[in-house]
Protein backbone atom coordinates (compact mmCIF):
# COMPACT_ATOMS: atom_id res chain seq x y z
CA MET A 1 176.69 73.80 26.57
CA ALA A 2 173.73 76.10 26.24
CA ASP A 3 171.87 77.25 29.23
CA HIS A 4 168.82 75.33 28.25
CA GLN A 5 168.31 72.45 25.96
CA GLU A 6 164.93 70.86 25.17
CA ALA A 7 163.53 68.03 23.16
CA SER A 8 160.14 66.41 22.91
CA VAL A 9 158.19 63.76 21.02
CA THR A 10 154.42 63.09 20.74
CA LEU A 11 153.42 59.42 20.51
CA PRO A 12 150.13 57.60 20.20
CA SER A 13 148.56 56.33 23.40
CA ASP A 14 149.44 52.81 22.60
CA PRO A 15 151.41 50.23 24.63
CA ALA A 16 154.06 50.15 21.92
CA SER A 17 154.74 53.75 22.57
CA VAL A 18 156.16 53.08 25.99
CA SER A 19 159.30 51.50 24.60
CA ALA A 20 159.50 54.25 21.93
CA ALA A 21 159.41 56.92 24.62
CA ARG A 22 162.11 55.15 26.61
CA ARG A 23 164.31 54.94 23.49
CA TYR A 24 163.75 58.43 22.55
CA VAL A 25 164.77 59.82 26.00
CA THR A 26 167.79 57.51 26.22
CA GLY A 27 168.89 58.86 22.82
CA VAL A 28 168.45 62.47 23.88
CA LEU A 29 170.29 61.95 27.06
CA THR A 30 173.21 60.26 25.32
CA ASP A 31 173.47 63.16 22.94
CA TRP A 32 173.56 65.47 25.95
CA GLY A 33 176.47 63.40 27.52
CA LEU A 34 174.80 60.96 29.88
CA PRO A 35 176.47 57.50 29.19
CA GLY A 36 173.81 54.88 28.52
CA GLU A 37 175.22 52.55 31.07
CA ALA A 38 175.26 55.16 33.91
CA GLU A 39 173.09 54.37 36.90
CA THR A 40 171.14 57.52 36.46
CA ALA A 41 170.28 56.51 32.83
CA ASP A 42 168.85 53.24 34.13
CA THR A 43 166.75 55.19 36.72
CA VAL A 44 165.60 57.64 34.00
CA ARG A 45 164.61 54.76 31.72
CA LEU A 46 162.46 53.18 34.43
CA ILE A 47 160.78 56.54 35.28
CA VAL A 48 160.01 57.24 31.68
CA SER A 49 158.57 53.69 31.28
CA GLU A 50 156.23 54.28 34.31
CA LEU A 51 155.21 57.74 33.16
CA ALA A 52 154.42 56.64 29.62
CA THR A 53 152.59 53.57 30.85
CA ASN A 54 150.43 55.65 33.02
CA ALA A 55 149.71 58.02 30.13
CA VAL A 56 148.61 54.95 28.05
CA GLN A 57 146.76 53.01 30.64
CA HIS A 58 145.16 55.50 32.89
CA THR A 59 143.58 57.93 30.37
CA PHE A 60 141.00 55.43 29.38
CA GLY A 61 141.22 56.27 25.66
CA GLN A 62 140.42 59.92 26.38
CA SER A 63 144.03 61.09 25.37
CA PRO A 64 144.85 59.77 21.84
CA THR A 65 148.49 60.93 22.20
CA PHE A 66 151.00 61.82 24.92
CA THR A 67 154.01 63.91 24.79
CA VAL A 68 157.42 63.39 26.41
CA ASN A 69 159.39 66.61 27.20
CA VAL A 70 163.01 66.53 28.10
CA ARG A 71 164.75 69.69 29.36
CA LEU A 72 168.30 70.28 30.63
CA GLU A 73 168.64 73.56 32.46
CA ARG A 74 172.14 75.07 32.91
CA ASP A 75 173.76 71.63 33.16
CA GLU A 76 172.31 71.41 36.67
CA GLN A 77 168.84 69.93 36.42
CA LEU A 78 167.23 67.33 34.14
CA ARG A 79 163.37 67.73 33.81
CA ILE A 80 161.23 65.12 32.22
CA GLY A 81 157.52 65.57 31.74
CA VAL A 82 154.81 63.34 30.27
CA THR A 83 151.74 65.25 29.07
CA ASP A 84 148.36 63.79 28.24
CA SER A 85 144.97 65.37 27.70
CA HIS A 86 143.10 63.41 30.34
CA PRO A 87 141.92 65.74 33.10
CA ARG A 88 142.25 63.21 36.00
CA TRP A 89 145.53 63.62 37.90
CA PRO A 90 147.55 60.58 39.11
CA GLN A 91 146.38 59.06 42.28
CA ARG A 92 147.18 56.12 44.44
CA LEU A 93 144.67 53.25 43.84
CA PRO A 94 142.97 51.28 46.69
CA ALA A 95 145.10 48.62 48.24
CA ALA A 96 143.06 45.73 46.76
CA VAL A 97 143.74 47.18 43.28
CA GLN A 98 147.44 47.73 43.95
CA GLN A 99 148.06 43.94 44.08
CA ASP A 100 148.18 43.78 40.32
CA ASN A 101 148.85 47.41 39.33
CA GLY A 102 148.66 50.94 40.68
CA ARG A 103 152.18 51.26 41.89
CA GLY A 104 153.65 53.38 39.08
CA MET A 105 153.49 56.65 40.85
CA VAL A 106 154.85 55.21 44.09
CA ILE A 107 157.75 53.76 42.10
CA ILE A 108 158.34 57.18 40.25
CA ARG A 109 158.20 59.15 43.49
CA TRP A 110 160.55 56.75 45.28
CA LEU A 111 163.14 56.77 42.36
CA THR A 112 162.94 60.43 42.00
CA THR A 113 163.45 61.05 45.72
CA GLU A 114 166.36 58.51 45.84
CA CYS A 115 168.07 60.59 43.21
CA GLY A 116 167.56 63.87 45.03
CA GLY A 117 164.82 64.99 42.79
CA GLU A 118 161.29 66.17 42.88
CA LEU A 119 157.97 65.12 41.36
CA SER A 120 155.22 67.57 40.44
CA VAL A 121 152.06 67.73 38.33
CA THR A 122 150.90 70.78 36.47
CA PRO A 123 147.70 71.43 34.58
CA THR A 124 147.75 72.10 30.73
CA ALA A 125 145.81 74.92 29.12
CA GLU A 126 143.80 72.29 27.26
CA GLY A 127 142.60 70.60 30.48
CA GLY A 128 145.11 67.82 30.70
CA LYS A 129 148.19 67.55 32.96
CA THR A 130 151.92 67.05 32.78
CA VAL A 131 153.68 64.86 35.35
CA TRP A 132 157.21 66.21 35.88
CA ILE A 133 160.20 64.74 37.47
CA ALA A 134 163.27 66.94 38.19
CA LEU A 135 166.64 65.42 38.90
CA PRO A 136 170.08 66.73 39.48
CA TRP A 137 172.16 66.49 36.23
CA THR A 138 175.17 64.27 36.80
CA ALA A 139 176.68 63.92 33.42
CA PRO A 140 179.97 65.59 32.51
CA THR A 141 179.69 68.62 30.42
CA LEU A 142 180.64 68.25 26.80
CA PRO A 143 183.03 70.70 25.40
C-alpha cells in the first residue's frame, strides 16, 4: 500500500449530507481494507456523523458546504477532518443547553481517546476551520 492515501468529498450543509458523509467515509475505509463490521468502523461512523452534524448545525448557514477529508498515513494512522467556512471553533455549550444538544464534541473527544487517538482543530486559509481526529489504523494491510 502507498505511504499516503487520501480521499475527500464536499457536501452541502444540509441535514441529508450527514448520512452521505458517513456512507462516503465507510466506502473509502472499506476500499482501504477496514471491514464494515469492525468495531473501529462503527466508531468512525459515529465520529463522522457527529462532525458532519456540527458542520451543518453550528455554522448557522454561514458555511454553504463542508468537506470531509480522509487520510491514511503509512498504514499507521487514519486522519479524518471535517472542514467548514464558519470562523467559530467548536466549544462546549452551557449546561442548560446541553440537555437537548451540545454533546457532539464531548462524544467525539471521548470516542477518539478511547481508540488511542487525538482530536485537534486547525484554521483554514479562508478563515474557517477543520476539526481533525487521528486514530491508529487497525485494518490489515492489503497486498
